[in-house]
Amino acid sequence: MSPESTGLDNTTLQVLANYCAAAAESMGWTLMRTAHSTFVKETEDFSCQVLTPEGLTVASPKTFGATWYTGLDYGGVIPGFDYRDGDICITSDPYAGFVATHTPDTHIWKPVFRDGALVCFVGSHIHNTDVGGAVPATLSRSLTEIHQEGLRIPPMRLLRDGVMNQDLLNLISRNVRLPEQNWGDLNAQIACVNVGERKVHEIIDRFGRESFCTGLTALLDYAERQSRALIASLPDGEWFFADYADEDQEGGYPVRVAVTLRIHGDTLTVDFTGSDPQLVSSLNMPTGGMERHSLAMVGVVYALYSLDPTVMLNYGLVRPARAILPPGTVMNAVEPAAVGMRSLMSNLAQTAVIGAFCRALPDRMPASPGSGVSLMNVKTTTRAGRTVMASIGPVGGGAGGGPFADGSEGSGANMSYLKNTPIEISEAEIPVRIRRYGLVADSGGAGRWRGGSALEMEFQLFAPQSMVTARNRDRSIFSAWGLCGGQAGRVSRFIRNPDTDAAVELGSTDVVSCDPGDIILIQGPGAGGYGDPVERPVEAVAADVRCGFVSADRARTDYGVALDAALAVDAAATARLRAELSRRRAPGEFGHGAGRLAFEAVWTPARYDALTRILIEVPTTWRFFVKHRVFAALAGHVASTGGGAADVVAAYETLAAGFADLPPVPPGLASRLAAAAE
């Protein structure tokens, strides 16, 4: 639909877009300022939207923490109700309409009527600190089915004609650990959508009802036209990339998300075939196979917006794109799979999509962000014996170095721009002492443009039976990758009682029991660098050392820059070092860390392809078991000539011989895979 066909010229349409964006921003400010939990009012893990009558996002804030919901579609839940003025509906069930994506995310939506006609909806979601379940703060990768992940609210009416559903509130209160906190946050959500409703009426007062209604559709169409024009300017082709999380369950094997990016004309496809099977842990994503599900499209939105920051951010942006999400995989889990840690898997999907775009456009895309952001929560007791629980902030890495600039330090990229919690707030709300909070030296990957540094936090607890949860713990094995000769970022660390005889390396553990006096140190992963580090200006390296981003030792080994005791550049020594580094280095397209290089020496693309093709034929409930048995059989076996696909087939055949429910290997698969590898 063109602007002319709606009766709105381009200028008026842009003014309408600004008004809708301002309405969404007002909703966000209301929610942030009136919320009770730290995770909402400080970390800002929430979203709010102006929606079409069909439930498609027209506007959402760009200045708050949760930026994944540009393409959020409420269409899976909106049709289930007859609406009246004053109604508000609610859901937190990830498998009911695929709007909520894990149980702590409570979504509400409110119809807006004008002159008796439904003109749009306004919606909001927050991440509740706790909704009950097996562990404090609800989420852990150790959980194996959604029934362990706290309260699931199916799509229901929260208010009817403005009257609260008290029975539902009583049910919520009985199933969460801190009901007064949840109730306070829910009231903030209600205030948020009420403000949205009022702002919509103000917009209609200016534009008129008919122009507003047709304008919402025109805004989606305008974003779609922008998106198609941008995609059409990209090269046609097909590019594959894969990325890994550290483990698929507690103490498990790595988990892979694979994506094939296909660009053809003004359309693109992200095909996630080749991603790992549905897991017996909570790292699965509940997308329902929806081609434009918001979680599956985050990487696409980030890539398109990076290529052209003038595109309009609404559902229309993803209309020219589609995702292929095979059922029974981590990208499209089947109920009752646990999905609480879907944000870790969404982060992984984002870096995989960005990696595929990097293959297509290495001169326009950045290296990998640090990813692996850990969302830290503490449950403990006060001296008076009162239970308290709060978020003390996200700890992650920075943005990847890009073609023209260093990555941002300690934030940005696919951290979703969640905000840090000020130390004063954390120490006021819960009895902890923050001992250290800052950036990690030498964590950003070296490059012509340096990767962003990681954050670190060290804190001490004082009460018995305290619990620390570190949601999304990752990147302790697989580091963020560099690009065009840039080096990988440093891996993350998680330690209890560091620098003592009782020190324990916690790896990707995400629930830790603590005694009085215990100290927790967490360091996020650094981001990847871009370009050959030897090409970084010498003075820029010296400035990094003076600022504490890079140590003098790493300036020598990574950048070939020698500094004296006063941190002045030794020009002669630097010339020799850089000449030696240039002779020894053979920069490649991607700079992977030691963890990935060691893993892919065993699990080559050919072997993974063989496993994927076998698992497609295996019943969903068997896939995780089969993956683990085949991984165990090949542990430490470096791939042979041809990528070692035959080893995977042989391992599966041995396994299948003992279980009648497992199908045979497809005829000729081993020979076809070997031929493809050659």
XYZ file of C-alpha atoms in Angstrom:
678
model
C 0.000 0.000 0.000
C 1.505 3.338 -1.022
C 1.122 6.468 1.099
C -0.996 8.013 -1.628
C -3.536 5.192 -1.508
C -4.016 5.828 2.223
C -4.548 9.539 1.762
C -1.329 10.212 3.737
C 1.696 11.768 2.058
C 5.205 10.715 3.076
C 5.640 13.645 5.439
C 2.371 12.970 7.258
C 3.210 9.277 7.433
C 6.567 10.057 9.063
C 4.841 12.368 11.548
C 2.416 9.540 12.392
C 5.368 7.180 12.866
C 6.953 9.652 15.277
C 3.720 9.966 17.249
C 3.383 6.176 17.539
C 7.014 5.864 18.617
C 6.470 8.593 21.217
C 3.415 6.728 22.518
C 5.491 3.565 22.918
C 8.254 5.529 24.656
C 5.705 7.026 27.073
C 4.473 3.521 27.837
C 8.033 2.435 28.528
C 8.778 5.346 30.853
C 5.590 4.647 32.785
C 6.482 0.986 33.221
C 10.080 1.666 34.219
C 9.182 4.358 36.745
C 6.379 2.462 38.465
C 7.774 -1.106 38.513
C 8.795 -2.744 41.797
C 11.484 -5.246 40.788
C 15.055 -4.254 40.046
C 15.017 -6.340 36.898
C 12.309 -4.139 35.400
C 13.020 -0.693 36.847
C 16.839 -0.887 36.556
C 17.803 -3.638 34.089
C 14.767 -2.701 31.955
C 13.938 -6.208 30.750
C 10.568 -5.287 29.281
C 8.926 -4.175 26.069
C 5.785 -2.320 25.047
C 4.090 -1.950 21.692
C 1.451 -0.198 19.661
C -0.193 -3.006 17.664
C -2.477 -3.280 14.671
C -5.926 -4.864 15.242
C -4.315 -8.109 14.021
C -1.585 -7.844 16.677
C 1.434 -6.776 14.581
C 3.952 -4.387 16.149
C 3.841 -0.893 14.637
C 5.965 0.904 17.232
C 8.122 -0.032 20.218
C 10.699 1.902 22.259
C 14.308 2.082 21.101
C 15.694 3.506 24.342
C 14.894 0.680 26.792
C 16.553 -2.639 27.489
C 14.706 -5.390 25.605
C 15.147 -4.639 21.895
C 14.271 -8.087 20.562
C 10.595 -7.375 19.960
C 10.554 -5.187 16.845
C 8.636 -7.893 15.012
C 6.501 -9.211 17.877
C 3.226 -10.711 16.656
C 0.318 -11.095 19.098
C -1.754 -12.779 16.393
C -1.531 -16.143 18.123
C -3.520 -14.933 21.162
C -5.646 -11.952 20.090
C -8.380 -13.884 18.208
C -9.341 -15.903 21.301
C -11.482 -13.198 22.916
C -14.445 -10.928 22.321
C -13.249 -7.521 23.422
C -14.969 -4.704 25.237
C -13.740 -1.320 26.353
C -11.787 -1.740 29.628
C -10.618 -5.319 28.928
C -7.022 -6.415 29.457
C -5.804 -9.930 28.634
C -2.742 -11.781 29.880
C -0.547 -14.794 29.129
C 2.823 -16.241 30.114
C 2.482 -19.667 28.460
C 5.245 -20.144 25.853
C 3.265 -22.792 23.986
C -0.039 -20.854 23.813
C 0.165 -18.686 20.720
C 3.990 -18.403 20.918
C 3.881 -14.797 22.151
C 5.437 -15.345 25.583
C 8.731 -17.157 25.095
C 9.380 -18.383 28.631
C 7.259 -18.425 31.769
C 8.746 -15.345 33.530
C 7.684 -13.169 30.571
C 4.165 -11.930 31.348
C 2.450 -10.341 28.350
C -0.668 -8.216 28.578
C -2.619 -6.520 25.800
C -5.480 -4.046 25.799
C -7.931 -3.177 23.009
C -8.364 0.486 22.123
C -11.831 1.551 20.934
C -12.840 4.800 19.281
C -16.472 5.623 18.566
C -17.344 2.004 19.362
C -14.849 0.566 16.833
C -11.663 -1.349 17.640
C -8.771 0.685 16.220
C -5.691 -1.080 17.637
C -4.173 -2.833 20.634
C -1.464 -1.725 23.025
C 0.702 -4.395 24.642
C 3.472 -4.907 27.151
C 5.653 -7.635 28.574
C 7.996 -7.797 31.553
C 10.414 -10.406 32.811
C 9.333 -11.271 36.355
C 12.240 -12.004 38.678
C 10.469 -15.153 39.884
C 7.316 -17.050 38.899
C 7.867 -20.073 41.129
C 9.225 -23.335 39.821
C 12.123 -25.536 40.840
C 14.785 -22.870 41.527
C 14.858 -19.279 42.803
C 14.381 -16.846 39.906
C 12.673 -19.801 38.143
C 15.249 -20.484 35.429
C 18.110 -22.953 35.105
C 19.455 -25.051 32.260
C 19.145 -28.079 34.575
C 15.355 -28.131 34.154
C 14.079 -30.705 31.693
C 10.398 -29.911 31.068
C 8.291 -26.789 31.133
C 6.258 -28.024 34.104
C 9.330 -27.310 36.274
C 9.553 -23.698 35.069
C 6.986 -22.043 37.276
C 3.506 -20.666 36.704
C 2.100 -20.833 33.162
C -0.810 -18.490 32.553
C -2.767 -19.443 29.436
C -4.360 -16.578 27.496
C -6.968 -15.215 29.935
C -8.785 -12.017 30.798
C -7.040 -10.043 33.513
C -9.676 -7.290 33.505
C -13.216 -7.400 32.116
C -14.911 -4.023 31.688
C -12.202 -2.596 33.940
C -12.840 -5.077 36.783
C -9.885 -7.171 37.971
C -9.997 -10.986 37.825
C -9.301 -11.537 41.518
C -9.319 -15.334 41.221
C -6.438 -15.147 38.753
C -4.506 -12.799 41.026
C -4.940 -15.204 43.938
C -3.623 -18.045 41.780
C -0.558 -16.024 40.793
C 0.162 -15.003 44.389
C 0.083 -18.604 45.622
C 2.610 -19.782 43.020
C 5.413 -17.218 43.175
C 8.089 -16.598 45.811
C 7.617 -12.835 46.205
C 3.963 -12.114 45.401
C 4.076 -8.452 46.445
C 6.873 -7.857 43.903
C 4.963 -9.564 41.096
C 1.804 -7.663 42.004
C 3.683 -4.360 41.933
C 5.144 -5.114 38.509
C 1.749 -6.193 37.157
C 0.238 -2.906 38.309
C 3.046 -1.130 36.452
C 2.164 -3.057 33.297
C -1.484 -2.089 33.622
C -0.471 1.554 34.002
C 1.727 1.148 30.919
C -1.079 -0.016 28.620
C -3.489 2.555 30.085
C -1.016 5.267 29.130
C -0.732 3.681 25.692
C -4.491 3.791 25.274
C -4.570 7.472 26.228
C -1.742 8.308 23.834
C -3.520 6.534 20.972
C -6.596 8.695 21.562
C -4.393 11.788 21.449
C -2.993 10.639 18.100
C -6.501 10.029 16.748
C -7.530 13.499 17.934
C -4.828 14.870 15.640
C -5.117 12.568 12.618
C -8.690 11.293 12.738
C -9.812 7.719 13.223
C -9.740 6.624 9.577
C -6.327 8.166 8.870
C -4.931 6.556 12.021
C -6.236 3.100 11.111
C -5.061 3.212 7.502
C -1.832 4.819 8.653
C -0.914 1.844 10.860
C -1.093 -0.443 7.830
C 0.820 2.081 5.738
C 3.633 2.196 8.314
C 4.092 -1.575 8.051
C 4.049 -1.340 4.265
C 6.591 1.487 4.315
C 9.011 -0.548 6.459
C 8.528 -3.503 4.119
C 9.418 -1.375 1.082
C 12.538 -0.102 2.844
C 13.510 -3.657 3.760
C 13.002 -4.980 0.236
C 15.055 -2.152 -1.259
C 17.885 -2.861 1.203
C 17.841 -6.613 0.578
C 17.765 -6.049 -3.195
C 21.007 -4.058 -2.871
C 22.782 -7.074 -1.315
C 24.464 -9.779 -3.401
C 22.381 -12.820 -4.267
C 23.770 -16.056 -2.940
C 23.887 -18.631 -0.152
C 26.127 -18.525 2.913
C 26.457 -20.974 5.816
C 27.604 -20.295 9.366
C 27.374 -22.098 12.702
C 28.070 -21.102 16.276
C 28.165 -23.059 19.542
C 27.095 -22.808 23.160
C 29.289 -24.466 25.771
C 26.931 -27.252 26.821
C 23.506 -28.658 26.015
C 22.793 -29.606 29.649
C 24.701 -29.468 32.906
C 28.075 -31.025 32.139
C 26.889 -31.916 28.636
C 28.280 -31.548 25.138
C 28.342 -28.352 23.056
C 25.179 -27.334 21.239
C 25.197 -25.960 17.708
C 22.968 -23.478 15.912
C 23.510 -23.600 12.171
C 22.057 -21.194 9.630
C 22.100 -20.917 5.860
C 21.409 -17.379 4.657
C 19.861 -17.186 1.206
C 19.383 -13.852 -0.530
C 17.423 -13.731 -3.757
C 16.234 -10.457 -5.195
C 14.369 -8.547 -2.492
C 13.791 -11.531 -0.184
C 15.944 -13.496 2.230
C 15.684 -16.782 4.100
C 17.464 -17.905 7.255
C 17.363 -21.702 7.237
C 18.217 -23.219 10.620
C 18.406 -26.783 9.310
C 21.470 -28.396 10.848
C 20.873 -26.980 14.315
C 20.997 -29.389 17.225
C 18.035 -31.543 18.220
C 15.612 -30.482 20.918
C 17.424 -30.689 24.248
C 16.616 -32.331 27.568
C 17.440 -29.004 29.220
C 15.916 -25.540 29.070
C 17.961 -24.095 26.212
C 15.204 -24.691 23.641
C 13.322 -21.964 21.755
C 9.500 -22.121 21.520
C 8.891 -20.595 18.082
C 6.091 -22.843 16.880
C 7.834 -22.884 13.500
C 6.471 -19.387 12.784
C 8.388 -18.019 9.793
C 8.732 -14.560 11.341
C 8.782 -15.391 15.015
C 10.381 -12.496 16.892
C 13.155 -14.608 18.470
C 14.125 -16.174 15.135
C 14.204 -12.748 13.445
C 16.331 -10.811 15.959
C 19.574 -11.450 14.084
C 17.971 -10.419 10.797
C 16.650 -7.178 12.319
C 20.057 -6.388 13.832
C 21.842 -7.075 10.535
C 19.440 -4.996 8.420
C 19.487 -2.123 10.900
C 23.310 -2.228 10.993
C 23.384 -2.010 7.200
C 20.863 0.849 7.103
C 19.987 2.623 10.387
C 17.252 4.617 8.604
C 14.914 1.639 8.198
C 11.697 1.802 10.184
C 11.605 -0.653 13.073
C 8.266 -2.453 12.965
C 6.866 -5.790 11.822
C 7.016 -4.705 8.181
C 10.818 -4.866 8.318
C 10.744 -8.689 8.532
C 8.008 -9.310 5.957
C 10.535 -9.953 3.148
C 12.311 -12.498 5.378
C 11.381 -15.972 6.481
C 12.939 -18.495 8.823
C 12.969 -22.252 8.337
C 12.727 -23.775 11.814
C 12.712 -27.594 11.725
C 10.433 -29.047 14.421
C 12.039 -31.000 17.228
C 15.192 -28.847 17.189
C 16.528 -26.196 19.550
C 15.023 -23.586 17.212
C 11.509 -25.061 17.341
C 10.987 -27.170 20.433
C 7.942 -29.371 20.876
C 5.961 -29.278 24.132
C 6.666 -30.179 26.938
C 10.301 -29.207 26.351
C 11.750 -26.752 28.862
C 12.376 -23.328 27.322
C 13.394 -21.095 30.225
C 16.895 -20.392 28.893
C 15.695 -19.608 25.374
C 17.534 -16.260 25.561
C 20.887 -18.052 25.493
C 19.813 -19.924 22.387
C 18.428 -16.750 20.822
C 21.788 -15.050 21.430
C 23.469 -17.980 19.721
C 21.061 -17.782 16.786
C 21.822 -14.071 16.475
C 25.593 -14.588 16.269
C 25.049 -17.399 13.749
C 22.901 -15.133 11.553
C 25.388 -12.264 11.906
C 28.174 -14.691 10.948
C 26.296 -15.663 7.793
C 25.852 -11.974 6.913
C 29.603 -11.545 7.551
C 30.336 -14.182 4.921
C 28.176 -12.268 2.459
C 29.362 -8.757 3.441
C 32.631 -8.929 5.406
C 33.447 -5.308 4.584
C 30.180 -4.030 6.077
C 29.515 -6.224 9.124
C 31.212 -6.371 12.561
C 32.873 -9.310 14.278
C 31.008 -11.335 16.888
C 29.766 -9.548 19.995
C 30.803 -11.003 23.319
C 27.377 -12.613 23.730
C 26.996 -15.005 26.669
C 25.553 -12.310 28.931
C 24.881 -13.652 32.440
C 21.835 -12.218 34.204
C 22.756 -12.297 37.879
C 20.141 -12.833 40.595
C 20.652 -13.307 44.333
C 18.231 -14.925 46.785
C 19.248 -14.482 50.415
C 17.929 -13.346 53.802
C 18.257 -10.165 55.818
C 19.461 -10.071 59.436
C 15.795 -10.014 60.429
C 15.231 -13.277 58.559
C 13.233 -11.785 55.679
C 13.723 -13.472 52.294
C 14.851 -11.101 49.573
C 15.591 -11.709 45.906
C 16.704 -9.302 43.214
C 18.669 -8.922 40.026
C 22.074 -7.335 40.517
C 22.604 -6.775 36.818
C 23.750 -8.351 33.567
C 27.424 -9.258 33.153
C 28.436 -9.728 29.557
C 30.779 -8.537 26.873
C 31.021 -5.680 24.439
C 30.279 -5.297 20.759
C 32.478 -6.736 18.036
C 35.004 -4.572 16.272
C 33.664 -3.366 12.935
C 34.975 -2.127 9.601
C 35.253 1.441 10.895
C 35.313 1.434 14.713
C 36.175 -0.458 17.889
C 33.393 -2.349 19.617
C 31.667 -0.669 22.546
C 32.963 -1.666 25.968
C 30.948 -3.988 28.191
C 27.594 -3.483 26.502
C 25.707 -3.331 23.252
C 25.169 -5.709 20.377
C 23.119 -8.762 21.352
C 23.093 -7.932 25.060
C 19.779 -6.419 23.928
C 20.896 -3.176 25.587
C 19.853 -4.339 29.034
C 20.978 -1.753 31.557
C 23.309 -2.301 34.491
C 21.978 -2.077 38.031
C 23.758 0.659 40.011
C 25.785 -0.762 42.886
C 23.988 1.473 45.368
C 20.636 -0.045 44.346
C 21.891 -3.622 44.616
C 23.405 -3.102 48.053
C 20.296 -1.264 49.260
C 17.875 -3.974 48.134
C 19.761 -7.100 49.201
C 22.515 -7.750 51.791
C 25.503 -8.163 49.472
C 28.729 -6.221 49.127
C 29.923 -5.448 45.610
C 33.709 -5.679 45.852
C 34.590 -4.997 42.234
C 32.736 -3.887 39.116
C 34.395 -2.828 35.881
C 36.007 -3.935 32.627
C 38.325 -6.903 32.089
C 41.711 -6.035 30.602
C 42.813 -8.037 27.535
C 39.324 -9.486 27.039
C 38.455 -7.799 23.733
C 39.792 -9.559 20.646
C 42.802 -7.893 19.017
C 42.310 -6.312 15.620
C 42.698 -3.227 13.473
C 39.497 -2.384 15.297
C 39.497 -3.885 18.779
C 36.638 -5.973 20.175
C 34.717 -4.505 23.116
C 35.928 -5.415 26.605
C 33.981 -7.682 28.937
C 32.448 -6.694 32.259
C 33.367 -8.256 35.583
C 31.630 -8.243 38.944
C 32.802 -9.571 42.301
C 30.461 -9.660 45.297
C 30.211 -11.217 48.745
C 27.240 -12.804 50.510
C 26.605 -12.938 54.253
C 23.645 -15.255 54.995
C 23.302 -19.056 55.051
C 21.397 -20.822 52.253
C 21.984 -17.971 49.826
C 21.520 -18.768 46.152
C 23.112 -17.099 43.148
C 21.643 -17.692 39.713
C 23.580 -16.722 36.611
C 21.072 -17.128 33.801
C 22.575 -17.702 30.343
C 26.079 -18.609 31.558
C 28.062 -19.329 28.394
C 31.190 -18.572 26.368
C 33.505 -20.268 28.855
C 34.708 -22.589 26.047
C 33.648 -21.060 22.722
C 34.811 -17.478 22.421
C 33.428 -14.678 20.285
C 34.970 -14.891 16.807
C 37.042 -12.258 15.067
C 36.643 -11.209 11.439
C 38.966 -10.415 8.521
C 42.108 -11.222 10.498
C 40.776 -10.080 13.876
C 41.306 -12.338 16.865
C 38.732 -14.032 19.084
C 37.681 -12.443 22.354
C 38.616 -13.967 25.711
C 36.299 -16.563 27.219
C 34.187 -15.873 30.306
C 34.926 -17.038 33.859
C 32.767 -17.838 36.887
C 34.568 -18.533 40.198
C 33.540 -19.031 43.811
C 36.069 -17.746 46.344
C 38.738 -16.676 43.830
C 42.389 -16.413 44.872
C 41.889 -18.773 47.813
C 42.624 -22.437 48.495
C 38.865 -23.045 48.288
C 38.503 -21.537 44.796
C 36.062 -23.376 42.517
C 35.833 -22.787 38.771
C 32.097 -22.941 38.029
C 32.232 -22.926 34.217
C 28.724 -22.630 32.809
C 26.983 -23.541 36.070
C 23.993 -21.256 36.522
C 22.733 -22.026 40.058
C 25.205 -21.777 42.949
C 24.539 -22.372 46.663
C 26.592 -20.053 48.860
C 27.617 -19.928 52.516
C 28.140 -16.792 54.611
C 31.315 -15.042 53.496
C 31.469 -16.652 50.059
C 32.725 -14.456 47.237
C 31.555 -14.788 43.641
C 33.583 -13.454 40.710
C 32.064 -13.432 37.242
C 33.755 -12.145 34.098
C 31.919 -11.867 30.822
C 33.345 -12.847 27.425
C 35.186 -10.326 25.293
C 34.054 -9.499 21.756
C 35.906 -10.367 18.552
C 38.319 -8.010 16.814
C 38.132 -6.858 13.182
C 41.099 -6.711 10.810
C 44.783 -7.538 11.264
C 45.996 -6.295 14.687
C 49.324 -5.255 13.111
C 47.407 -2.608 11.161
C 46.108 -0.922 14.316
C 47.781 2.471 14.714
C 50.599 2.297 17.248
C 49.271 5.268 19.206
C 45.837 3.641 19.446
C 47.455 0.563 21.026
C 49.420 2.753 23.439
C 46.213 4.578 24.379
C 44.513 1.206 25.024
C 47.303 0.314 27.437
C 47.089 3.631 29.241
C 43.300 3.227 29.560
C 43.617 -0.327 30.899
C 41.895 -2.072 27.980
C 45.092 -3.881 26.936
C 48.121 -4.878 29.006
C 51.668 -3.977 27.919
C 52.435 -7.702 27.481
C 49.481 -8.229 25.130
C 50.355 -5.055 23.267
C 53.631 -6.811 22.367
C 52.260 -10.278 21.595
C 48.998 -9.341 19.866
C 49.760 -5.980 18.269
C 53.560 -5.941 18.005
C 53.822 -2.705 19.964
C 56.669 -2.289 22.450
C 56.273 0.199 25.280
C 58.841 1.387 27.789
C 58.278 1.784 31.535
C 56.635 5.178 30.965
C 54.293 3.577 28.381
C 55.922 5.471 25.534
C 56.295 3.634 22.223
C 59.690 2.104 21.421
C 59.641 2.684 17.668
C 62.571 0.432 16.731
C 61.390 -2.522 18.815
C 57.844 -2.052 17.510
C 59.034 -2.169 13.888
C 60.850 -5.457 14.550
C 57.891 -6.996 16.394
C 55.391 -6.041 13.705
C 57.582 -7.360 10.923
C 57.856 -10.693 12.758
C 54.092 -10.894 13.397
C 53.362 -10.142 9.745
C 55.660 -12.992 8.639
C 54.095 -15.501 11.028
C 50.434 -14.653 10.567
C 48.120 -15.881 7.877
C 44.880 -14.013 8.657
C 41.744 -15.876 7.679
C 38.125 -14.873 7.234
C 37.195 -15.731 10.840
C 39.358 -15.779 13.945
C 38.154 -18.605 16.145
C 39.388 -19.312 19.647
C 41.138 -22.446 20.861
C 37.916 -24.033 22.142
C 36.208 -23.989 18.752
C 39.317 -25.052 16.844
C 39.758 -28.092 19.110
C 36.076 -29.013 18.885
C 35.902 -28.728 15.091
C 38.985 -30.893 14.693
C 36.686 -33.684 15.866
C 33.301 -32.358 14.802
C 33.926 -31.233 11.247
C 31.111 -29.865 9.061
C 30.958 -33.255 7.349
C 30.470 -35.106 10.621
C 27.844 -32.664 11.843
C 26.052 -32.892 8.507
C 26.005 -36.681 8.818
C 24.611 -36.499 12.348
C 21.956 -33.984 11.298
C 20.785 -36.138 8.395
C 20.535 -39.162 10.645
C 18.663 -37.311 13.394
C 16.038 -36.073 10.934
C 14.916 -39.702 10.619
C 14.968 -40.347 14.376
C 11.852 -39.779 16.539
C 12.041 -36.447 18.401
C 12.125 -38.067 21.839
C 15.224 -40.098 20.846
C 17.290 -37.337 19.248
C 19.024 -35.963 22.330
C 19.918 -39.484 23.488
C 21.308 -40.382 20.071
C 23.363 -37.189 19.847
C 24.977 -37.861 23.230
C 25.769 -41.487 22.435
C 27.353 -40.599 19.085
C 29.327 -37.746 20.666
C 30.596 -40.132 23.345
C 31.632 -42.663 20.703
C 33.663 -40.068 18.787
C 35.133 -38.230 21.796
C 38.712 -37.214 21.018
C 38.725 -38.831 17.546
C 40.093 -36.238 15.136
C 38.305 -36.449 11.797
C 39.837 -38.567 9.077
C 40.093 -37.851 5.360
C 36.742 -36.822 3.939
C 35.700 -35.159 7.190
C 35.053 -38.411 9.035
C 31.360 -38.714 8.130
C 31.690 -42.493 7.915
C 32.667 -42.558 11.606
C 29.343 -40.933 12.522
C 27.414 -43.417 10.423
C 29.293 -46.340 11.993
C 28.696 -45.029 15.521
C 24.986 -44.667 14.845
C 24.699 -48.099 13.247
C 26.282 -49.648 16.343
C 23.839 -47.770 18.555
C 20.771 -48.540 16.428
C 21.566 -52.242 16.488
C 20.604 -52.279 20.156
C 17.303 -50.376 19.897
C 14.432 -51.479 17.703
C 12.853 -47.992 17.772
C 15.805 -46.418 15.969
C 15.574 -46.408 12.151
C 18.404 -47.652 9.930
C 20.814 -45.243 8.266
C 19.351 -43.955 4.981
C 20.793 -46.051 2.132
C 23.934 -44.614 0.568
C 24.237 -41.782 3.096
C 27.858 -42.498 4.032
C 29.062 -42.524 0.439
C 27.110 -39.367 -0.436
C 28.528 -37.507 2.536
C 32.080 -38.609 1.788
C 31.711 -37.451 -1.818
C 30.306 -34.094 -0.688
C 33.205 -33.589 1.733
C 35.744 -34.149 -1.045
